[in-house]
PDB file of C-alpha atoms and ligand atoms in Angstrom:
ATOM      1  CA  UNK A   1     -38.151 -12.707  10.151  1.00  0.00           C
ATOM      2  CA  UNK A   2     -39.167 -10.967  13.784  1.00  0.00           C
ATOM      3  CA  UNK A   3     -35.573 -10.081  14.975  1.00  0.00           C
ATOM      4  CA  UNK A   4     -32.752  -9.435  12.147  1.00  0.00           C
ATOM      5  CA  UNK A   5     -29.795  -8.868  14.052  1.00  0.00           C
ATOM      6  CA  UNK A   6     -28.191  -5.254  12.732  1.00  0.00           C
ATOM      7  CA  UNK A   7     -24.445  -6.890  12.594  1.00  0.00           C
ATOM      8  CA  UNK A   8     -23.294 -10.313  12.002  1.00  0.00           C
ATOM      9  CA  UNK A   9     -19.664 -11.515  12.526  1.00  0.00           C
ATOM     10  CA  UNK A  10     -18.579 -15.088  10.628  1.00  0.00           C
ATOM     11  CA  UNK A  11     -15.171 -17.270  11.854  1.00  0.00           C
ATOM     12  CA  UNK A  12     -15.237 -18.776   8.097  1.00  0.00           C
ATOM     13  CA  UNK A  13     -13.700 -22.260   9.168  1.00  0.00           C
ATOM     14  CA  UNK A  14     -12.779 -25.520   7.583  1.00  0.00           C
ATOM     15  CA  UNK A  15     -12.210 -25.000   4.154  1.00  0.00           C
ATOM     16  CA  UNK A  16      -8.780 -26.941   4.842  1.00  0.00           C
ATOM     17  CA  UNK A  17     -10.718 -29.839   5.802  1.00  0.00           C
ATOM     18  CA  UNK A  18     -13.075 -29.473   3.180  1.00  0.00           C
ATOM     19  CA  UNK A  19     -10.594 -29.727   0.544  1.00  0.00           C
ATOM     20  CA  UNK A  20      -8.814 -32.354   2.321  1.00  0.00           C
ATOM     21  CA  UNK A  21     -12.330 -34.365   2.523  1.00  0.00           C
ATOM     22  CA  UNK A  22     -11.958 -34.266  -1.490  1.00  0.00           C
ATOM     23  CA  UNK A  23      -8.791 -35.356  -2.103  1.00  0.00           C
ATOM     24  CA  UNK A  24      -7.902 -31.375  -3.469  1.00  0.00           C
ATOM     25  CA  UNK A  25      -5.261 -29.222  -2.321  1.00  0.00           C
ATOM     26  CA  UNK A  26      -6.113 -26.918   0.415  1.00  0.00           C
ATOM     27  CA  UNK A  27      -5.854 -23.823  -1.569  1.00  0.00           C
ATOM     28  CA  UNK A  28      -8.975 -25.210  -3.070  1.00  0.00           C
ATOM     29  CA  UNK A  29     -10.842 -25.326  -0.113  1.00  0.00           C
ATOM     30  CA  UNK A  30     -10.340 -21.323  -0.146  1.00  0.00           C
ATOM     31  CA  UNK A  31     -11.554 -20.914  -3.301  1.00  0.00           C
ATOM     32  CA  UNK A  32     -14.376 -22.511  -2.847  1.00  0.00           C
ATOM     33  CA  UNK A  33     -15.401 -20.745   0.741  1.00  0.00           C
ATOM     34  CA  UNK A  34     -14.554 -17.510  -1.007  1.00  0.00           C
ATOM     35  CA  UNK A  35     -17.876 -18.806  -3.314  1.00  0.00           C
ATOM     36  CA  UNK A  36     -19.935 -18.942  -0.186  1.00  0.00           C
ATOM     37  CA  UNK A  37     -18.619 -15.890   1.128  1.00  0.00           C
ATOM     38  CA  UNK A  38     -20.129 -14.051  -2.174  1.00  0.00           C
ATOM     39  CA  UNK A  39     -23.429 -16.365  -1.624  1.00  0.00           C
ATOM     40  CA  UNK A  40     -23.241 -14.920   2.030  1.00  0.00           C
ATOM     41  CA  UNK A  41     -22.856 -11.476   0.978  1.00  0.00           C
ATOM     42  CA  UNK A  42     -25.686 -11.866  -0.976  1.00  0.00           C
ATOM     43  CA  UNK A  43     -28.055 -13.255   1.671  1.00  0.00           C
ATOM     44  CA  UNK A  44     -27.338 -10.615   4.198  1.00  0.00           C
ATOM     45  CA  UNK A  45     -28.451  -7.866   1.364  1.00  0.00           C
ATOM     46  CA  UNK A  46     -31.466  -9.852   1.294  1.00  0.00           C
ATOM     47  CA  UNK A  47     -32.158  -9.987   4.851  1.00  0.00           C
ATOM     48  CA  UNK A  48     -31.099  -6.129   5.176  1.00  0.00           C
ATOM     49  CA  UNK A  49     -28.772  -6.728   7.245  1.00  0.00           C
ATOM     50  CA  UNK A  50     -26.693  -3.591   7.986  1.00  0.00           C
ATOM     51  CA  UNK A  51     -22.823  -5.231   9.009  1.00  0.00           C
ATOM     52  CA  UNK A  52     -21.191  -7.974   7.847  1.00  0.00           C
ATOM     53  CA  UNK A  53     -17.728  -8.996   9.387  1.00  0.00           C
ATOM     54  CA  UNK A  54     -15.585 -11.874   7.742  1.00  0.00           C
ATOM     55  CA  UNK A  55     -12.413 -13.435   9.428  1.00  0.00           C
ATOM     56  CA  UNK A  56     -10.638 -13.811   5.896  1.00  0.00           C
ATOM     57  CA  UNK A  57      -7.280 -14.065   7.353  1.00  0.00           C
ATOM     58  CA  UNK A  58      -5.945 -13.643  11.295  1.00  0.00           C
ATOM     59  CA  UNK A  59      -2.712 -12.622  12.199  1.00  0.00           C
ATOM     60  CA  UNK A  60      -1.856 -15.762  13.169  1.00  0.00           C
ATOM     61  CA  UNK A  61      -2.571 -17.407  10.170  1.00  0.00           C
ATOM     62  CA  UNK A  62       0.944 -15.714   8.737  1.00  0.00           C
ATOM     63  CA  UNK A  63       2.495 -18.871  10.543  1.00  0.00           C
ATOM     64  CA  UNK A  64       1.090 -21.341   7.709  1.00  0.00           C
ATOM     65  CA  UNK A  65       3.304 -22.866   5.036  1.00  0.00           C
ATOM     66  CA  UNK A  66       4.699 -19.789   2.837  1.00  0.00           C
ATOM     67  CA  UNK A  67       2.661 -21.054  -0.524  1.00  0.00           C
ATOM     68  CA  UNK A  68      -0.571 -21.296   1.541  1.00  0.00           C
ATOM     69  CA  UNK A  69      -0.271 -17.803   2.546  1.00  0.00           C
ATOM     70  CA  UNK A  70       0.614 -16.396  -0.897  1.00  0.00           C
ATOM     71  CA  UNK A  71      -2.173 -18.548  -2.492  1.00  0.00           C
ATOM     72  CA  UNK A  72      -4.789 -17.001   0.132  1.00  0.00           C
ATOM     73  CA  UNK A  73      -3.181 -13.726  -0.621  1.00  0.00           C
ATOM     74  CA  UNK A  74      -3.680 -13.663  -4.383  1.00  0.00           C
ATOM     75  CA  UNK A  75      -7.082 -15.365  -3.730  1.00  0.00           C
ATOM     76  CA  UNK A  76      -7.770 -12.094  -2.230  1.00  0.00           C
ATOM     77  CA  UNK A  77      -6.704  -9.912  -4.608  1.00  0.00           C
ATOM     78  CA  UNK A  78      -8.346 -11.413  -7.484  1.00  0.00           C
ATOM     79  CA  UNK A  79     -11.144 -11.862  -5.904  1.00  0.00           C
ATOM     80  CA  UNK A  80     -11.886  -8.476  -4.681  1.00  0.00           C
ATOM     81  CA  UNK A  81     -10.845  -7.325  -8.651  1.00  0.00           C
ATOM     82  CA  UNK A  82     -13.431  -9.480  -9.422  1.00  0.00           C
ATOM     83  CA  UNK A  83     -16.053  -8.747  -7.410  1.00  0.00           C
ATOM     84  CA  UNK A  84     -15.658  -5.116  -7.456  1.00  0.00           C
ATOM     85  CA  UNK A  85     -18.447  -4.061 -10.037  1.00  0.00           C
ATOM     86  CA  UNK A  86     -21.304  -7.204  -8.432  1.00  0.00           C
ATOM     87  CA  UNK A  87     -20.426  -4.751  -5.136  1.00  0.00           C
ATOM     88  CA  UNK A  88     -21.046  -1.888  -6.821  1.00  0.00           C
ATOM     89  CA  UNK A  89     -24.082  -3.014  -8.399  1.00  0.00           C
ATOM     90  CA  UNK A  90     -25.580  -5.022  -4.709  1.00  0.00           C
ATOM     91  CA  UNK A  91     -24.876  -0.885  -3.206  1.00  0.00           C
ATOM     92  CA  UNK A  92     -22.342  -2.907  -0.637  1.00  0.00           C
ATOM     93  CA  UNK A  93     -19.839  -0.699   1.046  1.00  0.00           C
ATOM     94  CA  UNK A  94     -16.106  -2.562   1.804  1.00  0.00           C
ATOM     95  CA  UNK A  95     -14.523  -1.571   4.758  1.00  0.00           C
ATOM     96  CA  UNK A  96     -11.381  -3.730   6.425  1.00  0.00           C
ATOM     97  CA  UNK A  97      -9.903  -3.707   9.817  1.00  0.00           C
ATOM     98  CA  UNK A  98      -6.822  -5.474  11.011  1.00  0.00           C
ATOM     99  CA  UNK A  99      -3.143  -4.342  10.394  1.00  0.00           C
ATOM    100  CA  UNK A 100      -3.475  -4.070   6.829  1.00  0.00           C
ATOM    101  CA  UNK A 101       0.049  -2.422   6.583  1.00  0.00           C
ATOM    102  CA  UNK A 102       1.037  -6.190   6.719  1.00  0.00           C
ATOM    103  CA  UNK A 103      -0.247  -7.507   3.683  1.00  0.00           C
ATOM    104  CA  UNK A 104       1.114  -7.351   0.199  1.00  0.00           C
ATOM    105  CA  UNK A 105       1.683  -4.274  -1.440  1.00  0.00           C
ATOM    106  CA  UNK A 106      -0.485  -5.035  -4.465  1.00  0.00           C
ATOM    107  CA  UNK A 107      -3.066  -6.941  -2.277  1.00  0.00           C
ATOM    108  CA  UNK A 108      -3.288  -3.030  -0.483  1.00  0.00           C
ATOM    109  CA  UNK A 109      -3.327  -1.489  -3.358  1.00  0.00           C
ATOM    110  CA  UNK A 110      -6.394  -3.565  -4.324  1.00  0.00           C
ATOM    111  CA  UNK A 111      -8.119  -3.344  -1.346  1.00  0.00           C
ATOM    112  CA  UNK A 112      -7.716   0.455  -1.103  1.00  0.00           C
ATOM    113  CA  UNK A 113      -9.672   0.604  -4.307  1.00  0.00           C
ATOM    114  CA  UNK A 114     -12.476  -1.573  -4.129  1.00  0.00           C
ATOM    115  CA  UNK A 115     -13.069   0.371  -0.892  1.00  0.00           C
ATOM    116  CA  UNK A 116     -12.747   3.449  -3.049  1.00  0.00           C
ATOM    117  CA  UNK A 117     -15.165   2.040  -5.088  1.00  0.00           C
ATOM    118  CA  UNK A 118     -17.716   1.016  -3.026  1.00  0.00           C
ATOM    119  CA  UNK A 119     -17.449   4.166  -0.522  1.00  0.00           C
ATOM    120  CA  UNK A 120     -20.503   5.593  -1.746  1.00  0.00           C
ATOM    121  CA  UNK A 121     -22.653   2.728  -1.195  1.00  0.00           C
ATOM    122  CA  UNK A 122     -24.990   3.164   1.491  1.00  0.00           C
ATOM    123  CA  UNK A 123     -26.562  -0.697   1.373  1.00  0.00           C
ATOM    124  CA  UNK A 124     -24.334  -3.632   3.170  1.00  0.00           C
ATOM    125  CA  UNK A 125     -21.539  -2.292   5.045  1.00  0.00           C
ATOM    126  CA  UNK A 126     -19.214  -5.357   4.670  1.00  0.00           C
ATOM    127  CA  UNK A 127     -16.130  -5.685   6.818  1.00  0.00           C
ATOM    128  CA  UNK A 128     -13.124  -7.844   6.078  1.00  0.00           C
ATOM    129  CA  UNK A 129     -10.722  -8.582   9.050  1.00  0.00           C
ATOM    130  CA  UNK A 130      -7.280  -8.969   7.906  1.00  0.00           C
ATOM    131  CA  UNK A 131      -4.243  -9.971   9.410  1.00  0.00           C
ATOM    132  CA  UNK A 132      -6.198  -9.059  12.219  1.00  0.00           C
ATOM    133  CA  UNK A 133      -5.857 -10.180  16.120  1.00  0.00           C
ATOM    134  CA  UNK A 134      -8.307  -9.454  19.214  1.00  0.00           C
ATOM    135  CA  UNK A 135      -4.881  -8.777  21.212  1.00  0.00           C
ATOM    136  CA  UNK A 136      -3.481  -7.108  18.870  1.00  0.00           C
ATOM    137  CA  UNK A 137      -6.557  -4.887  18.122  1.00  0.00           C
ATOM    138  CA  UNK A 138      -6.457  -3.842  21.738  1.00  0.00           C
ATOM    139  CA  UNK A 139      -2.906  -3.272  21.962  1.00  0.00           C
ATOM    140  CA  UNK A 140      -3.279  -1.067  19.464  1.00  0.00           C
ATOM    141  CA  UNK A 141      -6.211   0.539  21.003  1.00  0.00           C
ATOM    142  CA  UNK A 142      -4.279   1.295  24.229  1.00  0.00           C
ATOM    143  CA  UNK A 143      -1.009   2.997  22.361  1.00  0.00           C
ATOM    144  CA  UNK A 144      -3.964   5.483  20.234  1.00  0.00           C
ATOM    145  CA  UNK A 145      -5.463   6.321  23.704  1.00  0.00           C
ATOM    146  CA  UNK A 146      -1.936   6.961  25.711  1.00  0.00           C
ATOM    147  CA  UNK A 147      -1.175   9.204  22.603  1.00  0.00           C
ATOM    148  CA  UNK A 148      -4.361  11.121  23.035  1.00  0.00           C
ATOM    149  CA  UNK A 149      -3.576  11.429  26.945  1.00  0.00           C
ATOM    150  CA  UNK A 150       0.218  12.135  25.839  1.00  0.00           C
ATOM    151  CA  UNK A 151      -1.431  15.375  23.118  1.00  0.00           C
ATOM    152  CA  UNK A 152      -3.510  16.519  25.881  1.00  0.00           C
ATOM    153  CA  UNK A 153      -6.949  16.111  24.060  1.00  0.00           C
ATOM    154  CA  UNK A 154      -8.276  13.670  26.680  1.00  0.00           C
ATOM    155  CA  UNK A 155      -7.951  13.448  30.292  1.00  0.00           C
ATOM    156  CA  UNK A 156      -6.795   9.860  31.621  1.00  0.00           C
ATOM    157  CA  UNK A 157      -9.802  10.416  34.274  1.00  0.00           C
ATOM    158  CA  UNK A 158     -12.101  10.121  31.335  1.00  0.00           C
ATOM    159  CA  UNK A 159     -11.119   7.005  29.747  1.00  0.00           C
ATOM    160  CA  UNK A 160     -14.166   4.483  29.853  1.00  0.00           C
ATOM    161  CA  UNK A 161     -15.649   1.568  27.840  1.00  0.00           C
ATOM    162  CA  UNK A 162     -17.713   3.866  25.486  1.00  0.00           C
ATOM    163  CA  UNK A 163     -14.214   6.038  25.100  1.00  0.00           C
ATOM    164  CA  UNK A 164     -11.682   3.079  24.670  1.00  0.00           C
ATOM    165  CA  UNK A 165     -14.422   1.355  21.589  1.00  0.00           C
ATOM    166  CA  UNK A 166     -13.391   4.569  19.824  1.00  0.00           C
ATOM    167  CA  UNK A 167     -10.071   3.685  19.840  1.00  0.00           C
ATOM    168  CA  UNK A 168     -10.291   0.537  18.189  1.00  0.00           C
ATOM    169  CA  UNK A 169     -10.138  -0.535  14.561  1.00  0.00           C
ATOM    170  CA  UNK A 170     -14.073  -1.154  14.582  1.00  0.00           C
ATOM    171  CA  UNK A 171     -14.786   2.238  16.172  1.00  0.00           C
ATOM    172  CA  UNK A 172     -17.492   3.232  13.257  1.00  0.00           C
ATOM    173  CA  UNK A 173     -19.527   0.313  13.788  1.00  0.00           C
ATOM    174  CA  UNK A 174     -21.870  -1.152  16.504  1.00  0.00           C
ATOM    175  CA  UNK A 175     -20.729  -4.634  18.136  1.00  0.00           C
ATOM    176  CA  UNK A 176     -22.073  -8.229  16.737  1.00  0.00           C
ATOM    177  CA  UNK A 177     -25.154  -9.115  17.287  1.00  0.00           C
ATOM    178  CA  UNK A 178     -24.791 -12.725  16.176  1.00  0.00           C
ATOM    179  CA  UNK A 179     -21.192 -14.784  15.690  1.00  0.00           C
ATOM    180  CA  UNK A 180     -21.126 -17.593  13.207  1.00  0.00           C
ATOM    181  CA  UNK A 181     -18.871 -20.085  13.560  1.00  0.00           C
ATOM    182  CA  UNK A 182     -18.301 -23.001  11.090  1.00  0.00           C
ATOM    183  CA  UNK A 183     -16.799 -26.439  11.021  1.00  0.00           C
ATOM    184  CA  UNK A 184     -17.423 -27.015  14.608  1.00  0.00           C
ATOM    185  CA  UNK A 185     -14.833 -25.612  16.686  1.00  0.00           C
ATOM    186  CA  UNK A 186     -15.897 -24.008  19.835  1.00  0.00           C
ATOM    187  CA  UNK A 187     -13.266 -21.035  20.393  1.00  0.00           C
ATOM    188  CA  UNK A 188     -12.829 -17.519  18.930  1.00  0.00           C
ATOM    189  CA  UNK A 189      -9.249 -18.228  17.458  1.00  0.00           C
ATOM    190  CA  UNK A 190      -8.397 -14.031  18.763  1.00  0.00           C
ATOM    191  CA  UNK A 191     -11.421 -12.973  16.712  1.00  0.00           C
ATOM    192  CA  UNK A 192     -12.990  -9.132  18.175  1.00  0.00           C
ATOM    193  CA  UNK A 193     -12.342  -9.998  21.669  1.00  0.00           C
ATOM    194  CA  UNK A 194     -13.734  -6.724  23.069  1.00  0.00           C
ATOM    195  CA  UNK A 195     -16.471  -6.478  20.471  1.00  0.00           C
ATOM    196  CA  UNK A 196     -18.206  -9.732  21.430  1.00  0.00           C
ATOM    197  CA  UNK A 197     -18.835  -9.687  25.042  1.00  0.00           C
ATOM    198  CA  UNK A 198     -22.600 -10.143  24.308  1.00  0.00           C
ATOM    199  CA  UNK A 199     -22.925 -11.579  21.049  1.00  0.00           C
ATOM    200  CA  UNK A 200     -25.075 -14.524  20.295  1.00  0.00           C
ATOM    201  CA  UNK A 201     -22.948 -17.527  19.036  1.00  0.00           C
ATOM    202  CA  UNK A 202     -23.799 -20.031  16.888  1.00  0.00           C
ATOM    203  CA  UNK A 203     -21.854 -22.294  15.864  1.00  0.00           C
ATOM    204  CA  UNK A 204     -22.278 -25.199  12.627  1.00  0.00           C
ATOM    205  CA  UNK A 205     -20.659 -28.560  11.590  1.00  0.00           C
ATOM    206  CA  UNK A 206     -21.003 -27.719   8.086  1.00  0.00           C
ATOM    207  CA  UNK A 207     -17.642 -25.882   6.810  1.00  0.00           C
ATOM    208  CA  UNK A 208     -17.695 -23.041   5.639  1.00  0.00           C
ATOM    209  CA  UNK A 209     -17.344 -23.892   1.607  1.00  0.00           C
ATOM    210  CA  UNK A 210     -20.693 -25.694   2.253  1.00  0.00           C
ATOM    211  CA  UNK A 211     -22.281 -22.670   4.001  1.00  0.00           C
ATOM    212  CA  UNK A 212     -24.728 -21.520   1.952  1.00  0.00           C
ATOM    213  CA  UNK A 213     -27.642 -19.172   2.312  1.00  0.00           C
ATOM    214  CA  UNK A 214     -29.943 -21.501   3.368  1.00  0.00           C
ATOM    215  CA  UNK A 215     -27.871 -21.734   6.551  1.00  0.00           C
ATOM    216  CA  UNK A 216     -27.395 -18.032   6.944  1.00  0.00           C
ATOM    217  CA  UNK A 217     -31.022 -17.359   7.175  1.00  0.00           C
ATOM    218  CA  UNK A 218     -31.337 -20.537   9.676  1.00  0.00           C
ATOM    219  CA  UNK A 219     -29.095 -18.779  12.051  1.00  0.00           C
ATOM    220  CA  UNK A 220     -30.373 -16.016  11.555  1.00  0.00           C
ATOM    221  CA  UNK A 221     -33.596 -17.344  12.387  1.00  0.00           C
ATOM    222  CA  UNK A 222     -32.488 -19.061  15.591  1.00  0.00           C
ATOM    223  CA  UNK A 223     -30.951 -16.182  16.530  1.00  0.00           C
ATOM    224  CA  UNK A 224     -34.198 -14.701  16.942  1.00  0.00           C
ATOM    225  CA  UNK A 225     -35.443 -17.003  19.115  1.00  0.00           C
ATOM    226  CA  UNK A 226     -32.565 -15.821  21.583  1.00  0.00           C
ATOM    227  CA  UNK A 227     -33.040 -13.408  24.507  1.00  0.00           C
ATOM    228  CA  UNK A 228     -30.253 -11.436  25.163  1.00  0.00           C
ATOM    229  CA  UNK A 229     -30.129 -10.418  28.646  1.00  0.00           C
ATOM    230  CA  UNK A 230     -26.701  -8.179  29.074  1.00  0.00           C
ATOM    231  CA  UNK A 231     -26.713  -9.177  32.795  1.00  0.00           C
ATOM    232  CA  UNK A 232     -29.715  -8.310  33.791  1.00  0.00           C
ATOM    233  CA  UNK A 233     -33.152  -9.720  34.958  1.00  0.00           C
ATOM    234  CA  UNK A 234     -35.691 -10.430  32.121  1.00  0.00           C
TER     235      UNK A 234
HETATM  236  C1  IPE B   1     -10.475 -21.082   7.192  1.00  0.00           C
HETATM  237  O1  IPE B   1     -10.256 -22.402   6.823  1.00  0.00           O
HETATM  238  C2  IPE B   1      -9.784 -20.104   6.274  1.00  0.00           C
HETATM  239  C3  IPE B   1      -8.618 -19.428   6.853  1.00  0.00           C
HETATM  240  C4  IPE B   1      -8.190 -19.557   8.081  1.00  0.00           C
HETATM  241  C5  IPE B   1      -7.879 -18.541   5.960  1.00  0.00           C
HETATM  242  P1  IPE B   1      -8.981 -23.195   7.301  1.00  0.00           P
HETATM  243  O2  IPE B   1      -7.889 -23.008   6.321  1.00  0.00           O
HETATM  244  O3  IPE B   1      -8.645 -22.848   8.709  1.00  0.00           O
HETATM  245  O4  IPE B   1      -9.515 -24.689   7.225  1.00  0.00           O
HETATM  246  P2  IPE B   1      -9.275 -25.854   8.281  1.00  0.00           P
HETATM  247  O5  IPE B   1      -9.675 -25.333   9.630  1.00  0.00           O
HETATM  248  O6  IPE B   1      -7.820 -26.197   8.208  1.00  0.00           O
HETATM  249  O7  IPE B   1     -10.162 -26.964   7.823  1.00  0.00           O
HETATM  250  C1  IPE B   2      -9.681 -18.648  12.394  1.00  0.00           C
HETATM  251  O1  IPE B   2      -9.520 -19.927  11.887  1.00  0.00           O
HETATM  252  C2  IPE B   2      -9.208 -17.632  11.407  1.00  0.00           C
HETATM  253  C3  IPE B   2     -10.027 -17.467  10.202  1.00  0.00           C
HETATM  254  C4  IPE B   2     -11.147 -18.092   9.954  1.00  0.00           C
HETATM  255  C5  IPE B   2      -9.528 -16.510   9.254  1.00  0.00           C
HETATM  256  P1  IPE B   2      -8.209 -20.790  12.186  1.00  0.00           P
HETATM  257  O2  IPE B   2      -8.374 -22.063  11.462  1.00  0.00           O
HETATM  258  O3  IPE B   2      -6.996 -20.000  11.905  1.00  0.00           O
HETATM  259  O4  IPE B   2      -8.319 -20.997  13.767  1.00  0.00           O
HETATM  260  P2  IPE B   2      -7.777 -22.172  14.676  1.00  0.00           P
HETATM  261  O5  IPE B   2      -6.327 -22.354  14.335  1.00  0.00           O
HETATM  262  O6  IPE B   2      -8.581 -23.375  14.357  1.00  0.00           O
HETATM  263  O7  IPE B   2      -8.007 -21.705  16.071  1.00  0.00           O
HETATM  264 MG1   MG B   3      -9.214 -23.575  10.529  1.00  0.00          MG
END
């Protein structure tokens, strides 16, 4: 492939519908996408890819019906308990942004070690977003830099865009290139507001338990037909 992108962001969607489709609860629609997230995993390794972002769970998504939420939450847990030694073994690292504070104790707990783990790893960097928010990502970005300004290690006069990206939860690692988005929906649902002002979007009917790697390397490949222009003249 010419153009790999270096990052790749994915809005897993529709494994509600999915499971719906099939008569099946909907916690089984999030089983099953958490198979094609592994399968995804997997073809970004191939494709050396260096960043892979997954919306796993927004802060919104708190609002769903309480045994959803605990169901997705346990999903998480045992599947990062699971997965822990194929991570290991692919050299991917595990990183998470969003207010992680919020989830479960033991879900933390979990999460804290796979990252552990897998913080030697110096293949995949892949990034979880939990309980995370655009808004809230950037509210949260504004308090760290008033608190800098407030401990006198910056000057207010030097705030810029470069400056402020360091003050967000995704501060270590360089925007999207390229946005998936499955099951159809055209929106962002809050998802890295700031961090996508120039990234390619592509978005799939297919939901997201169907995703599979096939369709990772086809957007991939489209997305290096794409000529990214950042405002200016060709
Ligand atoms: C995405 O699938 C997974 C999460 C938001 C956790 P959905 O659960 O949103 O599935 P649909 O959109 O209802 O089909
Ligand atoms: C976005 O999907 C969040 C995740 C994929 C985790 P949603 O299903 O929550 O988004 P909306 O409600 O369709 O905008
Ligand atoms: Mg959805």
């Amino acid at each position: 492939m010419k153009s790999v992108p270096r990052h790749v962001a994915i809005i897993m969607d529709g494994n509600g519908r999915w499971a719906k489709a099939r008569g099946f609860p909907r916690i089984k629609g999030h089983e099953q996408g958490a198979q094609a997230a592994r399968e995804c995993v997997e073809g970004c390794g191939e494709l050396k890819i260096e960043y892979l972002t997954l919306y796993a769970f927004s802060a919104e998504n708190w609002q769903r019906p309480k045994s959803e939420v605990f169901a997705l939450m346990r999903l998480l847990e045992k599947f990062l308990k699971e997965k822990t030694p194929e991570l290991v073994e692919k050299n991917v690292r595990l990183q998470a942004i969003g207010r992680l504070t919020d989830l479960p104790g033991t879900c933390q707990e979990q999460l804290h070690k796979t990252i552990e783990q897998t913080a030697g790893n110096n293949g995949l960097t892949l990034i979880l977003a939990l309980s995370y928010g655009g808004r809230l990502e950037i509210i949260d970005g504004i308090k760290s830099l008033l608190r800098a300004v407030e401990l006198g290690h910056i000057d207010k006069a030097m705030i810029d865009v470069e400056m402020f990206s360091k003050h967000l939860y995704t501060r270590y690692y360089p925007d999207p290139d390229l946005l998936i988005r499955t099951s159809g929906e055209m929106r962002l649902s809050n998802f890295l507001l700031w961090q996508l002002s120039y990234t390619e979007m592509y978005v799939t009917p297919k939901l997201w338990p169907d995703f599979t790697k096939k369709d990772l390397f086809a957007a991939v490949e489209e997305y290096g037909r794409r000529q990214r222009r950042y405002g200016a003249v060709e």
